[in-house]
């Protein structure tokens, strides 16, 4: 399928702290699902975003940091590439991290929106990490941030300690359940489901 006829512009955004011993070749192999999907022959060839104003895929070897602000044209089958990427990054990550993925409906225009039609835009929040505890820590931190930001419209931040404590209890129970299950011996998939925001989500640039 030609990228010019692709129904989506897919934006991948996030940064992942990698282990200190990870070399470029290992990262290139881990990210192969992305650059191979884009039709490239290497990470260096595929790291450039479809939009010049986006930095694309960058690796800082001194800080051992992977940074992604990268757009590719594609279809729903890109989700399989994301699953593979997350499993690969689990193997080389030092800390847990969140990766945002936006599917932007390239065939939807303002006239359709004015007529009340709905776009096929979608938004995913994916999680990667060296172990389940690291992934859950990132999920917990994001949830606490979202809840506190919402509740601070009505309450002072100092009043929300009990709410945060209850969130911590939920994640502690989830982790205990995971430890007690057979899943602890399997590599985490790294994906954390999807959510739909209200209204059309613009392709974001950072």
PDB file of C-alpha atoms in Angstrom, residues 84-161:
ATOM      1  CA  UNK A  84       6.352  -5.896  18.811  1.00  0.00           C
ATOM      2  CA  UNK A  85       8.144  -2.637  19.582  1.00  0.00           C
ATOM      3  CA  UNK A  86       6.885  -2.611  23.175  1.00  0.00           C
ATOM      4  CA  UNK A  87       8.017  -6.177  23.805  1.00  0.00           C
ATOM      5  CA  UNK A  88      11.438  -5.351  22.347  1.00  0.00           C
ATOM      6  CA  UNK A  89      11.828  -2.173  24.426  1.00  0.00           C
ATOM      7  CA  UNK A  90      10.948  -4.095  27.581  1.00  0.00           C
ATOM      8  CA  UNK A  91      14.162  -6.040  27.046  1.00  0.00           C
ATOM      9  CA  UNK A  92      16.464  -3.003  26.899  1.00  0.00           C
ATOM     10  CA  UNK A  93      14.746  -0.393  29.098  1.00  0.00           C
ATOM     11  CA  UNK A  94      16.141   0.721  32.439  1.00  0.00           C
ATOM     12  CA  UNK A  95      12.970   2.362  33.788  1.00  0.00           C
ATOM     13  CA  UNK A  96       9.274   2.286  33.050  1.00  0.00           C
ATOM     14  CA  UNK A  97       8.001   4.720  30.429  1.00  0.00           C
ATOM     15  CA  UNK A  98       4.803   5.776  28.704  1.00  0.00           C
ATOM     16  CA  UNK A  99       4.514   6.106  24.928  1.00  0.00           C
ATOM     17  CA  UNK A 100       1.644   8.038  23.349  1.00  0.00           C
ATOM     18  CA  UNK A 101       0.343   6.979  19.949  1.00  0.00           C
ATOM     19  CA  UNK A 102      -2.195   9.018  17.983  1.00  0.00           C
ATOM     20  CA  UNK A 103      -3.992   7.654  14.925  1.00  0.00           C
ATOM     21  CA  UNK A 104      -5.063  10.724  12.930  1.00  0.00           C
ATOM     22  CA  UNK A 105      -7.709  10.084  10.277  1.00  0.00           C
ATOM     23  CA  UNK A 106      -6.086  11.492   7.129  1.00  0.00           C
ATOM     24  CA  UNK A 107      -9.252  11.083   5.067  1.00  0.00           C
ATOM     25  CA  UNK A 108     -11.482  13.112   7.416  1.00  0.00           C
ATOM     26  CA  UNK A 109     -11.968  16.772   6.584  1.00  0.00           C
ATOM     27  CA  UNK A 110     -13.614  19.797   8.175  1.00  0.00           C
ATOM     28  CA  UNK A 111     -16.696  19.567   5.953  1.00  0.00           C
ATOM     29  CA  UNK A 112     -17.432  16.087   7.245  1.00  0.00           C
ATOM     30  CA  UNK A 113     -16.959  17.336  10.811  1.00  0.00           C
ATOM     31  CA  UNK A 114     -19.385  20.195  10.153  1.00  0.00           C
ATOM     32  CA  UNK A 115     -21.970  17.630   9.006  1.00  0.00           C
ATOM     33  CA  UNK A 116     -21.634  15.798  12.308  1.00  0.00           C
ATOM     34  CA  UNK A 117     -19.636  12.859  10.960  1.00  0.00           C
ATOM     35  CA  UNK A 118     -17.154  11.176  13.273  1.00  0.00           C
ATOM     36  CA  UNK A 119     -13.515  10.673  12.425  1.00  0.00           C
ATOM     37  CA  UNK A 120     -11.604   7.443  13.033  1.00  0.00           C
ATOM     38  CA  UNK A 121      -9.056   9.207  15.220  1.00  0.00           C
ATOM     39  CA  UNK A 122      -7.766   7.076  18.066  1.00  0.00           C
ATOM     40  CA  UNK A 123      -5.325   7.505  20.928  1.00  0.00           C
ATOM     41  CA  UNK A 124      -3.299   4.828  22.722  1.00  0.00           C
ATOM     42  CA  UNK A 125      -1.153   5.035  25.821  1.00  0.00           C
ATOM     43  CA  UNK A 126       1.442   2.252  25.778  1.00  0.00           C
ATOM     44  CA  UNK A 127       3.742   1.298  28.640  1.00  0.00           C
ATOM     45  CA  UNK A 128       7.168  -0.341  28.575  1.00  0.00           C
ATOM     46  CA  UNK A 129       9.621  -1.255  31.307  1.00  0.00           C
ATOM     47  CA  UNK A 130      12.146  -3.837  32.506  1.00  0.00           C
ATOM     48  CA  UNK A 131       9.567  -5.537  34.761  1.00  0.00           C
ATOM     49  CA  UNK A 132       5.879  -5.300  35.763  1.00  0.00           C
ATOM     50  CA  UNK A 133       6.674  -3.170  38.830  1.00  0.00           C
ATOM     51  CA  UNK A 134       8.378  -0.515  36.690  1.00  0.00           C
ATOM     52  CA  UNK A 135       5.449  -0.419  34.281  1.00  0.00           C
ATOM     53  CA  UNK A 136       2.910  -0.153  37.110  1.00  0.00           C
ATOM     54  CA  UNK A 137       4.896   2.694  38.684  1.00  0.00           C
ATOM     55  CA  UNK A 138       4.535   4.744  35.504  1.00  0.00           C
ATOM     56  CA  UNK A 139       0.821   3.913  35.259  1.00  0.00           C
ATOM     57  CA  UNK A 140       0.359   4.908  38.912  1.00  0.00           C
ATOM     58  CA  UNK A 141       2.220   8.205  38.501  1.00  0.00           C
ATOM     59  CA  UNK A 142       0.182   9.187  35.432  1.00  0.00           C
ATOM     60  CA  UNK A 143      -3.102   8.327  37.132  1.00  0.00           C
ATOM     61  CA  UNK A 144      -2.178  10.303  40.259  1.00  0.00           C
ATOM     62  CA  UNK A 145      -1.210  13.281  38.093  1.00  0.00           C
ATOM     63  CA  UNK A 146      -4.500  13.161  36.154  1.00  0.00           C
ATOM     64  CA  UNK A 147      -6.670  12.745  39.265  1.00  0.00           C
ATOM     65  CA  UNK A 148      -4.896  15.463  41.239  1.00  0.00           C
ATOM     66  CA  UNK A 149      -5.039  17.900  38.314  1.00  0.00           C
ATOM     67  CA  UNK A 150      -8.774  17.315  37.984  1.00  0.00           C
ATOM     68  CA  UNK A 151      -9.561  17.520  41.700  1.00  0.00           C
ATOM     69  CA  UNK A 152      -7.429  20.607  42.318  1.00  0.00           C
ATOM     70  CA  UNK A 153     -10.147  22.551  40.517  1.00  0.00           C
ATOM     71  CA  UNK A 154     -12.289  21.938  43.607  1.00  0.00           C
ATOM     72  CA  UNK A 155      -9.881  21.111  46.442  1.00  0.00           C
ATOM     73  CA  UNK A 156      -6.503  22.276  47.700  1.00  0.00           C
ATOM     74  CA  UNK A 157      -3.669  19.904  46.869  1.00  0.00           C
ATOM     75  CA  UNK A 158      -2.984  19.361  50.585  1.00  0.00           C
ATOM     76  CA  UNK A 159      -6.452  17.810  50.959  1.00  0.00           C
ATOM     77  CA  UNK A 160      -5.848  15.052  48.406  1.00  0.00           C
ATOM     78  CA  UNK A 161      -3.461  12.821  50.339  1.00  0.00           C
TER      79      UNK A 161
END
